[in-house]
Amino acid sequence: MATTEECRAALDKLSDNMRSAEGDARSAAELDRSVSCHITDLDVTFAGRMADGRIDVRETVEGPPREKAEIRLAMTGDDLVALVGGELNFAKAWGSGRVKLEAGLRDLFRLRKLL
C-alpha cells in the first residue's frame, strides 16, 4: 500500500509532467481550478489549485475533502502511483470505477486531453 509521502510525490511528478506537456495536453494543463485528490485507502485528501500548468497542493487533510473543489479525484494510493508511473491506463481505471473524476462538463472535455 502506498504511503501518504509516496502519494504526495506522485502528485508532484504529475505536476512536473503537466508543466512539460505540449499541444492539446498543454492547453488542458493550463486550467485554473481548485482541485482535490482523495486517497481512499489512506483516508487523506490533498487539496490545492491547478494553475499555470501545475498542481499546487496547499493542504493535506485527514478524511474526505472539506470543501467541494472544481476538479475532484478519488482513488487508492496504489492506483495514483500506478497512474502517474504509466502502469495504469486512466480511461480503463475511470471506466471500471477504480478512479473517480468529478468536474464540470467543459472541464471534463479539456481534461480528457491531459489524461
PDB file of C-alpha atoms in Angstrom, residues 4 7-8 11-12 34-39 43-50 55-69:
ATOM      1  CA  THR A   4       1.000   9.437   2.113  1.00  0.00           C
ATOM      2  CA  CYS A   7       1.147   9.780  -2.981  1.00  0.00           C
ATOM      3  CA  ARG A   8       2.393  13.338  -2.477  1.00  0.00           C
ATOM      4  CA  LEU A  11       1.194  14.324  -7.356  1.00  0.00           C
ATOM      5  CA  ASP A  12       4.426  16.325  -7.597  1.00  0.00           C
ATOM      6  CA  SER A  34      -9.434  24.228  -7.374  1.00  0.00           C
ATOM      7  CA  VAL A  35      -8.562  20.548  -7.159  1.00  0.00           C
ATOM      8  CA  SER A  36      -8.724  17.756  -4.592  1.00  0.00           C
ATOM      9  CA  CYS A  37      -7.443  14.193  -4.630  1.00  0.00           C
ATOM     10  CA  HIS A  38      -8.901  11.877  -2.001  1.00  0.00           C
ATOM     11  CA  ILE A  39      -6.768   8.798  -1.359  1.00  0.00           C
ATOM     12  CA  ASP A  43      -8.458   8.412   4.010  1.00  0.00           C
ATOM     13  CA  VAL A  44      -6.410  11.519   3.284  1.00  0.00           C
ATOM     14  CA  THR A  45      -7.097  14.352   0.858  1.00  0.00           C
ATOM     15  CA  PHE A  46      -4.639  16.570  -0.968  1.00  0.00           C
ATOM     16  CA  ALA A  47      -6.263  19.898  -1.812  1.00  0.00           C
ATOM     17  CA  GLY A  48      -4.964  22.821  -3.790  1.00  0.00           C
ATOM     18  CA  ARG A  49      -5.067  24.545  -7.130  1.00  0.00           C
ATOM     19  CA  MET A  50      -4.329  23.623 -10.715  1.00  0.00           C
ATOM     20  CA  ILE A  55      -0.838  21.362  -9.374  1.00  0.00           C
ATOM     21  CA  ASP A  56      -0.061  23.298  -6.219  1.00  0.00           C
ATOM     22  CA  VAL A  57      -1.003  21.140  -3.218  1.00  0.00           C
ATOM     23  CA  ARG A  58      -1.776  23.609  -0.452  1.00  0.00           C
ATOM     24  CA  GLU A  59      -3.009  21.289   2.266  1.00  0.00           C
ATOM     25  CA  THR A  60      -3.243  17.658   3.265  1.00  0.00           C
ATOM     26  CA  VAL A  61      -6.203  16.768   5.463  1.00  0.00           C
ATOM     27  CA  GLU A  62      -7.446  13.625   7.127  1.00  0.00           C
ATOM     28  CA  GLY A  63     -10.680  12.280   5.667  1.00  0.00           C
ATOM     29  CA  PRO A  64     -12.658  13.412   2.658  1.00  0.00           C
ATOM     30  CA  PRO A  65     -12.283  16.899   1.173  1.00  0.00           C
ATOM     31  CA  ARG A  66     -13.516  19.679   3.454  1.00  0.00           C
ATOM     32  CA  GLU A  67     -14.684  21.806   0.544  1.00  0.00           C
ATOM     33  CA  LYS A  68     -16.003  20.841  -2.883  1.00  0.00           C
ATOM     34  CA  ALA A  69     -13.204  21.504  -5.378  1.00  0.00           C
TER      35      ALA A  69
END
